[in-house]
CSV table of N, CA and C and ligand atoms in Angstrom, one decimal:
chain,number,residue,atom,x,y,z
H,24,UNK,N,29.6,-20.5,31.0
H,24,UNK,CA,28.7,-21.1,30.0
H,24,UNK,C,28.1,-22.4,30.5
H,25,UNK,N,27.8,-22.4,31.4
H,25,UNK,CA,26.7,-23.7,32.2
H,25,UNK,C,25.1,-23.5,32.0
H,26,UNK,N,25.2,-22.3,31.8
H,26,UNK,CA,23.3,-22.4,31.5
H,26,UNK,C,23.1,-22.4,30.4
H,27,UNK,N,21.4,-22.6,30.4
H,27,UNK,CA,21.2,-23.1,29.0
H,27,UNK,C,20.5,-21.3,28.2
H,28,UNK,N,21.4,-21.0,27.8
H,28,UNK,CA,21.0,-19.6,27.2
H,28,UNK,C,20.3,-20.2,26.0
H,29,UNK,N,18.9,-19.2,25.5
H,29,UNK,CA,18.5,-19.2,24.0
H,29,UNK,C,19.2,-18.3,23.0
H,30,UNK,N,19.8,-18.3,22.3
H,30,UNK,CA,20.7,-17.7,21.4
H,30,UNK,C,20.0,-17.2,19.9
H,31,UNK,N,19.6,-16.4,19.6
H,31,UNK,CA,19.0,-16.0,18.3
H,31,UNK,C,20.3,-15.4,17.4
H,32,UNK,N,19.9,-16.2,16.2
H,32,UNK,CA,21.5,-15.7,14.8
H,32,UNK,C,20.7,-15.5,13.9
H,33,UNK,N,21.3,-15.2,12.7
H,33,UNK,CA,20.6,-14.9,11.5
H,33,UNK,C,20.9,-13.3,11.0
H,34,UNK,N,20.2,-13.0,9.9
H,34,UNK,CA,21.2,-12.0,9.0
H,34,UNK,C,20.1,-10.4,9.7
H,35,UNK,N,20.5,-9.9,9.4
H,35,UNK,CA,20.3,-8.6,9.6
H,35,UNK,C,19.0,-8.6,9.1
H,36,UNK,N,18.2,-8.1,10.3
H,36,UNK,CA,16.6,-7.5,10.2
H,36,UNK,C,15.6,-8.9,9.9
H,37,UNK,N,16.5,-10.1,10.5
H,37,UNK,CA,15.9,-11.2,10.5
H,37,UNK,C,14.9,-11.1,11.3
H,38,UNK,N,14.7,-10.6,12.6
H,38,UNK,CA,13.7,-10.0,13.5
H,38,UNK,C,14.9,-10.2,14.6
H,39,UNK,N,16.0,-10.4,15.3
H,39,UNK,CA,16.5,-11.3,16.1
H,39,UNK,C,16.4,-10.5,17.7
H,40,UNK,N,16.4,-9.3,17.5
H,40,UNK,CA,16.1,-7.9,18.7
H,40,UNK,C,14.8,-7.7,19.0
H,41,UNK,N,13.9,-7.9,18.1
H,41,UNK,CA,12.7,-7.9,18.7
H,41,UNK,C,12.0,-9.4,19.2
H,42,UNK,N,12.2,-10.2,18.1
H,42,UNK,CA,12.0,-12.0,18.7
H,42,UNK,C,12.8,-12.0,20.3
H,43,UNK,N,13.8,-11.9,20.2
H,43,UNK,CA,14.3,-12.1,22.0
H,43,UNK,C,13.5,-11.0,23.0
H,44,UNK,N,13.6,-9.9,22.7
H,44,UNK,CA,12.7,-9.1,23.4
H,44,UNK,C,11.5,-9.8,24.4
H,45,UNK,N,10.9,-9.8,23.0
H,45,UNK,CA,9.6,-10.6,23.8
H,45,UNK,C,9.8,-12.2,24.2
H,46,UNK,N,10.9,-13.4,23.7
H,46,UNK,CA,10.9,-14.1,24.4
H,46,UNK,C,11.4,-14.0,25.5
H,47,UNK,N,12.5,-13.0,26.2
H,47,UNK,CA,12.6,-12.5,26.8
H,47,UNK,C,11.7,-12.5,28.1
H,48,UNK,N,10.6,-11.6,27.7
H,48,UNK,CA,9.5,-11.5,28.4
H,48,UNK,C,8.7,-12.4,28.6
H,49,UNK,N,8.3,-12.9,27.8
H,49,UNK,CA,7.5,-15.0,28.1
H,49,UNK,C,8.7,-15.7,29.0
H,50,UNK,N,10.1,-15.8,28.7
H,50,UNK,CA,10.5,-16.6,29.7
H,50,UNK,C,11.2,-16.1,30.6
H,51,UNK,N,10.6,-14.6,31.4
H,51,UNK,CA,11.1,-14.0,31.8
H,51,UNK,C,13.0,-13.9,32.4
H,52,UNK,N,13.4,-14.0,31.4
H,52,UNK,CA,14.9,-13.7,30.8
H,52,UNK,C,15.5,-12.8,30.4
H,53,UNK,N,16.4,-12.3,31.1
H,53,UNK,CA,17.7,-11.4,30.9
H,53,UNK,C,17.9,-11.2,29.4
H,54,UNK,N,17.7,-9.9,28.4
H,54,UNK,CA,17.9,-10.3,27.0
H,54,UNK,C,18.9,-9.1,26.7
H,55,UNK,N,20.2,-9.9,26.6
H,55,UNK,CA,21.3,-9.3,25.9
H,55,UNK,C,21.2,-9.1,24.2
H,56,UNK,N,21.5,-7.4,23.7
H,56,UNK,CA,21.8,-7.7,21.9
H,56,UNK,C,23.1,-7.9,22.0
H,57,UNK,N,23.7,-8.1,21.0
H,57,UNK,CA,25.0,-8.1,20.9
H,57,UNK,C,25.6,-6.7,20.6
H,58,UNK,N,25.2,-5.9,19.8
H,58,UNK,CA,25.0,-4.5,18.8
H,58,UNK,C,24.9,-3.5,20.1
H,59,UNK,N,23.6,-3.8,21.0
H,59,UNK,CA,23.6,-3.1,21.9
H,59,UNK,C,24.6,-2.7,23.1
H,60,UNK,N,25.0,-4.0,23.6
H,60,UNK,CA,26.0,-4.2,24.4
H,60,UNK,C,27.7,-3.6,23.9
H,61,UNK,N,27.5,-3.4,23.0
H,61,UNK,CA,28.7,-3.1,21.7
H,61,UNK,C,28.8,-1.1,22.0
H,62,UNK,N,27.3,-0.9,21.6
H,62,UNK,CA,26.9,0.5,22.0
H,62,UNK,C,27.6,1.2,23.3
H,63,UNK,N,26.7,0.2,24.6
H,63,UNK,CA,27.0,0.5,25.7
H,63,UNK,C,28.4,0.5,25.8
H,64,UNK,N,29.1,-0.4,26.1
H,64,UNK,CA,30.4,-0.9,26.2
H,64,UNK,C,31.9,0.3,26.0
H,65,UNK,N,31.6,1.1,24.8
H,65,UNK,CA,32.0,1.4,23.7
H,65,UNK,C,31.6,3.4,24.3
H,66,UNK,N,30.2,2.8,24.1
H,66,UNK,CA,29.8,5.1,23.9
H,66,UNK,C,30.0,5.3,23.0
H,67,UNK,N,30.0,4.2,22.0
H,67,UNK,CA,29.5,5.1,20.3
H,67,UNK,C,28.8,4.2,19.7
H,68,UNK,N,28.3,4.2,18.5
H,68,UNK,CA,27.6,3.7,17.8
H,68,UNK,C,28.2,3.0,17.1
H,69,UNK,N,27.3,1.4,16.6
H,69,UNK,CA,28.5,0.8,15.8
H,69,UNK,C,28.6,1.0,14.2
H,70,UNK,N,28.0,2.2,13.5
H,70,UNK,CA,28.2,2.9,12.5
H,70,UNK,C,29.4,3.4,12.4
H,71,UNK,N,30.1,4.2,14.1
H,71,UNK,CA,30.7,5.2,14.0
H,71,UNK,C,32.1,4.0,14.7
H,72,UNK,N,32.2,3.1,14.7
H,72,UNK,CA,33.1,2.0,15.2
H,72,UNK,C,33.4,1.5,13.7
H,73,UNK,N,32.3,1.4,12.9
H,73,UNK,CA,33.0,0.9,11.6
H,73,UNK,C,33.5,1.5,10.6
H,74,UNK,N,33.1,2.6,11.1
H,74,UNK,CA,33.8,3.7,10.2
H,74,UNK,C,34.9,4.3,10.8
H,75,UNK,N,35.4,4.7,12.2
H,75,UNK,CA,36.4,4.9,12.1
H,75,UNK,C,37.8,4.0,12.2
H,76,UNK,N,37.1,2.9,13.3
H,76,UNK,CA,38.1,2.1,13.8
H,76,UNK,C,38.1,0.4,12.1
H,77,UNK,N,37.2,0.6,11.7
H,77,UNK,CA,36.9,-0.3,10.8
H,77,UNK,C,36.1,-1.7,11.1
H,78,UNK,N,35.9,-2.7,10.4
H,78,UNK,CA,34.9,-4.1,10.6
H,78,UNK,C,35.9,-4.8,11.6
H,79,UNK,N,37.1,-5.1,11.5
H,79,UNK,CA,37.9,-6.1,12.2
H,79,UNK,C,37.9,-5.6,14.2
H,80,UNK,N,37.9,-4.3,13.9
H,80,UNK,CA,38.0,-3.7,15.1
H,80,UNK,C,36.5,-4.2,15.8
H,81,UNK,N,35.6,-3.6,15.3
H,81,UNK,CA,33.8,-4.1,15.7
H,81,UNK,C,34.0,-5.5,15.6
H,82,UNK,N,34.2,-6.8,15.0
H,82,UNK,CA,34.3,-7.9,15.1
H,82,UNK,C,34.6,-8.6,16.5
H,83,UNK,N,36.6,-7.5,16.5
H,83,UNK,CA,36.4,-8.2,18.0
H,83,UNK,C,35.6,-7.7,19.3
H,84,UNK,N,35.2,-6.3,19.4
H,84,UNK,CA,34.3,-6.2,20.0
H,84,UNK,C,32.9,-7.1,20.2
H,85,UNK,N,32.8,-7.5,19.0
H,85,UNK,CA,31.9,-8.2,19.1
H,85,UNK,C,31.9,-9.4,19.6
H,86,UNK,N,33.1,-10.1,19.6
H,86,UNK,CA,33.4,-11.5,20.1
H,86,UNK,C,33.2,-11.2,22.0
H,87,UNK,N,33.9,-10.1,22.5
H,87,UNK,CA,33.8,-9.6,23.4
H,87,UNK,C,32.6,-10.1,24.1
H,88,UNK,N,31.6,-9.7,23.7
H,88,UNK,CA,30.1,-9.6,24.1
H,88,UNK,C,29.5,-10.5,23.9
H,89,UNK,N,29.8,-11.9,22.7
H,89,UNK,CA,29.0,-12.4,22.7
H,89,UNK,C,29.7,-12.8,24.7
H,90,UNK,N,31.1,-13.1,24.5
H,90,UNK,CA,31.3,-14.0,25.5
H,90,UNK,C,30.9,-13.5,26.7
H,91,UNK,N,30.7,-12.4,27.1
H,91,UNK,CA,30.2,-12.0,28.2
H,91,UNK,C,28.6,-11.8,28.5
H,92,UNK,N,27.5,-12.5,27.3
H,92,UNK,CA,26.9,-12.4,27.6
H,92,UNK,C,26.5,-14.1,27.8
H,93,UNK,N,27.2,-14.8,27.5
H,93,UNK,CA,27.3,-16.8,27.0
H,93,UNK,C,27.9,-16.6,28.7
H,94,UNK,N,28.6,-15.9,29.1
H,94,UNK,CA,28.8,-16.2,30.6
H,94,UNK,C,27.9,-15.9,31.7
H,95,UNK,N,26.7,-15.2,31.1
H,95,UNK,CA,26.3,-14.7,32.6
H,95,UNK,C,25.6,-15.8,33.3
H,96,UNK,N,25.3,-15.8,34.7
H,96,UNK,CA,25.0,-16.8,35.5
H,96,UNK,C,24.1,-17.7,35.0
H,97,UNK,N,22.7,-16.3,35.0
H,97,UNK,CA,21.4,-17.2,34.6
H,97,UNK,C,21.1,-17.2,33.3
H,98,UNK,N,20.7,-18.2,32.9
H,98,UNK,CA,19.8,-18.4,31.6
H,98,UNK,C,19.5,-17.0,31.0
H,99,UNK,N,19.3,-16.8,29.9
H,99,UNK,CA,19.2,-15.5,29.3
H,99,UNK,C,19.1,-15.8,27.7
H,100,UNK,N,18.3,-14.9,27.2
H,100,UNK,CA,18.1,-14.4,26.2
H,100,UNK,C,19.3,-13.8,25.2
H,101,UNK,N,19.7,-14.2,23.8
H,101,UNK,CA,21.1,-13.3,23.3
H,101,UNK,C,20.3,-13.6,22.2
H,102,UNK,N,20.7,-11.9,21.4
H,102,UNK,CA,20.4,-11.5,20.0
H,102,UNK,C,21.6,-11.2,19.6
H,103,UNK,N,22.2,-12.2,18.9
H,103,UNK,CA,23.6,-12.2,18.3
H,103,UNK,C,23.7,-11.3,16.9
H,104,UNK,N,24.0,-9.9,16.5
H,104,UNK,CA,23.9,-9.7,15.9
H,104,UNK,C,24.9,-10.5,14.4
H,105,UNK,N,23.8,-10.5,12.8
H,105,UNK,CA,24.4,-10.9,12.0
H,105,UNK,C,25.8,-11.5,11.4
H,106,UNK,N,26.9,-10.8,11.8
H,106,UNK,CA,28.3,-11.6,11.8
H,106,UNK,C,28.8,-11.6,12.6
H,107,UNK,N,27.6,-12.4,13.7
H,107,UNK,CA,28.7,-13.1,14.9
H,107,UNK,C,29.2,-14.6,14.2
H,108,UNK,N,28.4,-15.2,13.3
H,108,UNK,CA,28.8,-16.2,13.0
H,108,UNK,C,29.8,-16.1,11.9
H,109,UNK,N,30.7,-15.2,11.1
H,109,UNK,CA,31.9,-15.1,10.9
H,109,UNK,C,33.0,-15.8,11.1
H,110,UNK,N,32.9,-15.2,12.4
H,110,UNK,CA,33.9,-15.6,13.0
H,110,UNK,C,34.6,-17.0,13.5
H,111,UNK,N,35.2,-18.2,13.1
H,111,UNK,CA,35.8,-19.6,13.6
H,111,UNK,C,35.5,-19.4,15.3
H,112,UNK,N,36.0,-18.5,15.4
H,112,UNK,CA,36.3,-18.5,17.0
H,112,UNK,C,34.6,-18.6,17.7
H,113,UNK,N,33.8,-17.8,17.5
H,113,UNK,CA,32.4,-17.1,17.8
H,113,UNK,C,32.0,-18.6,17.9
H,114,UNK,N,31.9,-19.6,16.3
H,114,UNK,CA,30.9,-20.4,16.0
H,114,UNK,C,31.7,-21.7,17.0
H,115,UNK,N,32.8,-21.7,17.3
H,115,UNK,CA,33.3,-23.2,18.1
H,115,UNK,C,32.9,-22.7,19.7
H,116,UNK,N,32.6,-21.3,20.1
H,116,UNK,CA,31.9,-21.1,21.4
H,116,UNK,C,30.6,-21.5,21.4
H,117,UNK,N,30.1,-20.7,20.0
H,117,UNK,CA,28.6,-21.2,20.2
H,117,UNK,C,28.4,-22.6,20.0
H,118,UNK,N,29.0,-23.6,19.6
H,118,UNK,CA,28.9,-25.2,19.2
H,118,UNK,C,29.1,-26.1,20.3
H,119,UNK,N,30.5,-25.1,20.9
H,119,UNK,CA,30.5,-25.7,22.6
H,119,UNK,C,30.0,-25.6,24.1
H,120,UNK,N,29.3,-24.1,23.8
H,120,UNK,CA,28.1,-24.0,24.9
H,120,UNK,C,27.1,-24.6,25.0
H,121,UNK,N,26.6,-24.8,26.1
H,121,UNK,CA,25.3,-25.1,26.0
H,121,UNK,C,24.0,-24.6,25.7
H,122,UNK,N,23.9,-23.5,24.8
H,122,UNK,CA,23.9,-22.6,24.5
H,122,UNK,C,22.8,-23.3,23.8
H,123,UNK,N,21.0,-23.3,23.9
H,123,UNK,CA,20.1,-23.4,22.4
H,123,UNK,C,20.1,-22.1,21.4
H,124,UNK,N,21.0,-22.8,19.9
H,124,UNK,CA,20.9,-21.9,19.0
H,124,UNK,C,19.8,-21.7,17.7
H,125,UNK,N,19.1,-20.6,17.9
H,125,UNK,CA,18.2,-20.5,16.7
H,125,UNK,C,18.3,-19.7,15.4
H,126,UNK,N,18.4,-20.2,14.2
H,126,UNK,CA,18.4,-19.7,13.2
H,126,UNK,C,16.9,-19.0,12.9
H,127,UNK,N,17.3,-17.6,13.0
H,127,UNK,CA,16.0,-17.1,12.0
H,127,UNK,C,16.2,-16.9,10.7
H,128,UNK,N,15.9,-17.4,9.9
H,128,UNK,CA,16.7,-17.6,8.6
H,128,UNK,C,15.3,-17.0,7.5
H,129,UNK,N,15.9,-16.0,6.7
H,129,UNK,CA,14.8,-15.2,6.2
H,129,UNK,C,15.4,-15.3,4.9
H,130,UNK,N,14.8,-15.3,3.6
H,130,UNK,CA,14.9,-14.9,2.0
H,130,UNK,C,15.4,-13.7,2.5
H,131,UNK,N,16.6,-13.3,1.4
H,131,UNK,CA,17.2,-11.7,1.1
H,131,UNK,C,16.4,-10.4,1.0
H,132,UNK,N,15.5,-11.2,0.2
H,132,UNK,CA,14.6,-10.3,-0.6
H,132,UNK,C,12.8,-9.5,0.6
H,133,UNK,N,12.9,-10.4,1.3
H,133,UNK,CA,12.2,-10.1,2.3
H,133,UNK,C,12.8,-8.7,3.7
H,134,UNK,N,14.0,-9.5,3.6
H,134,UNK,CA,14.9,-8.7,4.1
H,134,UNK,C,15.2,-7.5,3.5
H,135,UNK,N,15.6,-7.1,3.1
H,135,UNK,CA,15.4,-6.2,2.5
H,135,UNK,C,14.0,-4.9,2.4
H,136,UNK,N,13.1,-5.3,2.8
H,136,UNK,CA,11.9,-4.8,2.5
H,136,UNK,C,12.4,-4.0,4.1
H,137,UNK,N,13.0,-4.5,4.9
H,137,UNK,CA,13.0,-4.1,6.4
H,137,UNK,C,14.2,-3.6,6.7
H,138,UNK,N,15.5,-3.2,6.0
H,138,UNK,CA,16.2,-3.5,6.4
H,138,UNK,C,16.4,-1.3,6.5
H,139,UNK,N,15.2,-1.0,5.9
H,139,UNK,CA,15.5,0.5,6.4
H,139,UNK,C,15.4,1.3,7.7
H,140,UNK,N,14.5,0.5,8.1
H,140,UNK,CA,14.5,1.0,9.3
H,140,UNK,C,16.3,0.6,10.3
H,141,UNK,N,16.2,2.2,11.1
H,141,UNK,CA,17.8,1.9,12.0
H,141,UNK,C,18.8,2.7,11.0
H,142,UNK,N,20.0,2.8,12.0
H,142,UNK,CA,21.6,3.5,11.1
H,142,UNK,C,22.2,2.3,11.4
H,143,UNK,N,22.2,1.4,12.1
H,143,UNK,CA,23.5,0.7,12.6
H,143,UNK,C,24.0,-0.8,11.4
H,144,UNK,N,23.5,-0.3,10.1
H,144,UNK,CA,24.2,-1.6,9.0
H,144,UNK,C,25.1,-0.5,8.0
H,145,UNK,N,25.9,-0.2,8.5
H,145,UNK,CA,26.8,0.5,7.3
H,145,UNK,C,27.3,-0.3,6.4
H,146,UNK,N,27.4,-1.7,6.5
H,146,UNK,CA,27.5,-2.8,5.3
H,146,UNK,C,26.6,-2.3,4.3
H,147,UNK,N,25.5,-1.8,4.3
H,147,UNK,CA,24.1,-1.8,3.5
H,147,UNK,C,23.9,-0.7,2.9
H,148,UNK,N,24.8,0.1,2.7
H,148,UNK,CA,24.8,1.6,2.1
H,148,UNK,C,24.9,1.9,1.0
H,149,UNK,N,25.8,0.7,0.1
H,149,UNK,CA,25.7,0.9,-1.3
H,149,UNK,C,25.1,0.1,-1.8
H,150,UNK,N,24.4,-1.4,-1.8
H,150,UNK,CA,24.2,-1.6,-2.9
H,150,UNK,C,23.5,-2.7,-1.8
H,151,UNK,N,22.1,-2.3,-0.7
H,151,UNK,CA,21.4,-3.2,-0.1
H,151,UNK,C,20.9,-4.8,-0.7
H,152,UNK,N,20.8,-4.6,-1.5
H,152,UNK,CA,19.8,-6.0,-2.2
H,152,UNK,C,21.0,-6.9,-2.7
H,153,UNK,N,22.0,-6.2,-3.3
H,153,UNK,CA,23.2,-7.1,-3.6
H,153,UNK,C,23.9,-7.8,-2.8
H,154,UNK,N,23.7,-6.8,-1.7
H,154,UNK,CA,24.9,-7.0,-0.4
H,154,UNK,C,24.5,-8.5,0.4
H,155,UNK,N,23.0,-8.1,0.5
H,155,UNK,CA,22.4,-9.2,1.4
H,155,UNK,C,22.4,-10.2,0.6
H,156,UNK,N,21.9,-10.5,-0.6
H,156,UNK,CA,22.1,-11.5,-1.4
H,156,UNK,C,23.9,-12.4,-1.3
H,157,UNK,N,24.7,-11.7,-1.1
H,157,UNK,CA,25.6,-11.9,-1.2
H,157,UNK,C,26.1,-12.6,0.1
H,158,UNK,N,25.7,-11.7,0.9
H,158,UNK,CA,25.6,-12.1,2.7
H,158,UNK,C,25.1,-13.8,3.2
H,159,UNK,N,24.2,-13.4,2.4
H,159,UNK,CA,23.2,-14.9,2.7
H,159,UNK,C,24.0,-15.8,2.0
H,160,UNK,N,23.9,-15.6,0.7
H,160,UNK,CA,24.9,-17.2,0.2
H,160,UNK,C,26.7,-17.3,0.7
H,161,UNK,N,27.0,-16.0,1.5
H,161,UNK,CA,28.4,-16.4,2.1
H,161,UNK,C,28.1,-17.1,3.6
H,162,UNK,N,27.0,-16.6,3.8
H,162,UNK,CA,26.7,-17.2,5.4
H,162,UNK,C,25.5,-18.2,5.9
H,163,UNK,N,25.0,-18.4,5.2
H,163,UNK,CA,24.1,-19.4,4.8
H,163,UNK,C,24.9,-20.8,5.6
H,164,UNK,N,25.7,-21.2,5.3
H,164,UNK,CA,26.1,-22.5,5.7
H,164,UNK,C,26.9,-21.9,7.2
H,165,UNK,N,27.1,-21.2,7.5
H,165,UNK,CA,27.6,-20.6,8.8
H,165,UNK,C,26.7,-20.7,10.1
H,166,UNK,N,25.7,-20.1,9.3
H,166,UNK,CA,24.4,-20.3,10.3
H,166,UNK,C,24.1,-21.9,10.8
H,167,UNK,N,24.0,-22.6,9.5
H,167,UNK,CA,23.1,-23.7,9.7
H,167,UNK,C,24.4,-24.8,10.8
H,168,UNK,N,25.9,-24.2,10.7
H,168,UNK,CA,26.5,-24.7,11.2
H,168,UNK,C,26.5,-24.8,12.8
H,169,UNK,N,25.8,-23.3,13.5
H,169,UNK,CA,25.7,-23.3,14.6
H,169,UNK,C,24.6,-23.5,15.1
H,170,UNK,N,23.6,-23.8,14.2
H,170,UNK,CA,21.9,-23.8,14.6
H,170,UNK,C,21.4,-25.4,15.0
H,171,UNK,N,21.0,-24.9,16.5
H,171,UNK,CA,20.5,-26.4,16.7
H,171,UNK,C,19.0,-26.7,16.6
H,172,UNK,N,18.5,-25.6,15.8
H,172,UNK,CA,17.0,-25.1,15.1
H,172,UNK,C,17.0,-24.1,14.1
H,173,UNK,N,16.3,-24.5,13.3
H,173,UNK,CA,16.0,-23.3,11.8
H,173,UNK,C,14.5,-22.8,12.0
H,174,UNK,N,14.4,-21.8,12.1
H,174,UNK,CA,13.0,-21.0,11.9
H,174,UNK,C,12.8,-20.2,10.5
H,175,UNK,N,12.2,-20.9,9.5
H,175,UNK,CA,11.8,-19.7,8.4
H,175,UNK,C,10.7,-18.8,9.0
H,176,UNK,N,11.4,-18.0,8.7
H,176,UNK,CA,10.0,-16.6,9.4
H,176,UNK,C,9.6,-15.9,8.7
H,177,UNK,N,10.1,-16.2,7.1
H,177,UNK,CA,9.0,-15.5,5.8
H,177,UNK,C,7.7,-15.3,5.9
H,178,UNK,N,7.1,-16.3,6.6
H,178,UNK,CA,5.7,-16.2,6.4
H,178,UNK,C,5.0,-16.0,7.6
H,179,UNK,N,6.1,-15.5,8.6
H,179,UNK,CA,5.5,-15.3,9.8
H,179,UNK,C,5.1,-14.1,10.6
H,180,UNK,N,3.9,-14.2,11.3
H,180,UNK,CA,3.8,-12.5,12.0
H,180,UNK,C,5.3,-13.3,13.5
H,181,UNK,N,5.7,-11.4,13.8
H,181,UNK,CA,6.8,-11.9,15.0
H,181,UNK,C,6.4,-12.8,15.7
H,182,UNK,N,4.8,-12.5,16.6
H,182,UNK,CA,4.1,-13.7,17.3
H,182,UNK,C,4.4,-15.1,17.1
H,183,UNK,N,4.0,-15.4,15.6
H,183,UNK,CA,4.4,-16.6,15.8
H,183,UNK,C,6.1,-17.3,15.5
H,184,UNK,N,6.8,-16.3,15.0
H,184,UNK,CA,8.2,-17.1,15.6
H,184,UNK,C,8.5,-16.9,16.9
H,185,UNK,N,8.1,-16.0,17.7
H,185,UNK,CA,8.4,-16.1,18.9
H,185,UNK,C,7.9,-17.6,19.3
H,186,UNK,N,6.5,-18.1,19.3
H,186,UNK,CA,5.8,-18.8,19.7
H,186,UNK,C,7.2,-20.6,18.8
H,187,UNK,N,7.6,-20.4,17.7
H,187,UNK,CA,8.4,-21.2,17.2
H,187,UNK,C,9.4,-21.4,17.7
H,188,UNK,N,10.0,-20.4,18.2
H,188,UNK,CA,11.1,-20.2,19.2
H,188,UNK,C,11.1,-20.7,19.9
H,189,UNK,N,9.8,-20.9,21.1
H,189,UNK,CA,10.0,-21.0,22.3
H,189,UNK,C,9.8,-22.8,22.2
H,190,UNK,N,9.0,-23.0,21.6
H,190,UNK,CA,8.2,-24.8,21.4
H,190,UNK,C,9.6,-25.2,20.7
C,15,S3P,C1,26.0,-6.9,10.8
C,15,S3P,C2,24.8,-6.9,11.5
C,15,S3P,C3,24.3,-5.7,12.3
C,15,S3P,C4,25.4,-5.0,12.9
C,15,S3P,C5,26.4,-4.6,11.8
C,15,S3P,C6,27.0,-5.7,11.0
C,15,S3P,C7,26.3,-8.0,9.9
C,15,S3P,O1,23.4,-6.2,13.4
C,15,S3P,O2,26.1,-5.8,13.8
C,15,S3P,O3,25.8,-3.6,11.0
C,15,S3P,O4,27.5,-8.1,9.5
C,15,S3P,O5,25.5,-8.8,9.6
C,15,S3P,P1,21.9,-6.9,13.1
C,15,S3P,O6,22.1,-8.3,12.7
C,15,S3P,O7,21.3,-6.7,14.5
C,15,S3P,O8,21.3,-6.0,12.1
């Protein structure tokens, strides 16, 4: 954890896979997801990880990856998926790396408008609007705990938080 990785957090369908993508590409950077690397790692889907093995199980998977992607040599791009910051352990890595952390921090209700697209939120299957609402005021202070930047991206096309991101 010696480089200065850009770290994108924030709740599900905040943009944080496609924002790193392309910053990614502007700062021509290595862009790890978390979700994906979970995929690979694994050979299943993290629908089919939370449903058989359950959330605790995916969690630490999850911790897994963030750390292996907070270690790679160079500088890099990480799309942390949604409850990485959960976790005590996750948020005192990311506080102690050197690590620039960005909050994409979105209204529920926005969220939601997006959150159909994809399989991989089986959190969101019963009762989407509630869930997230609920998500956000549990994690809301979690985020801002690890964030050494807030981006509201309500009003934004991706362009320009990428462009917020990067300045
Ligand atoms: C989750 C977010 C999802 C995925 C899983 C759980 C969460 O990733 O890891 O469904 O608890 O917020 P994205 O944030 O990429 O949607």
């Amino acid at each position: 954890m010696k480089t200065s990785h850009l770290v994108l957090v924030g709740m599900m369908a905040a943009g944080k896979t496609t924002v790193a993508r392309l910053a990614g590409e502007r700062l021509g950077r290595r862009v790890f997801d978390s979700d994906e690397m979970i995929e690979q790692r694994t050979g299943r889907t993290v629908r089919d990880i939370f449903e058989e093995d359950g959330e605790p199980a995916f969690r630490a998977l999850e911790t897994e990856v963030l750390n292996t992607a907070l270690n790679a040599d160079e500088p890099a791009v990480i799309a942390a998926a949604g409850g990485v910051v959960l976790s005590a352990e996750n948020r005192a890595t990311l506080q102690g790396s050197t690590a620039w952390v960005v909050w994409l921090c979105a209204d529920p209700a926005i969220l939601l408008e997006r959150v159909r697209s994809g399989d991989h939120r089986p959190l969101l299957d019963g009762d989407p609007a509630g869930t997230l609402q609920r998500m956000f005021r549990d994690r809301e202070a979690l985020y801002r705990e690890v964030a050494d930047e807030v981006v509201m991206v309500d009003s934004l096309s991706v362009d320009e938080v990428v462009e917020a991101v990067l300045s």
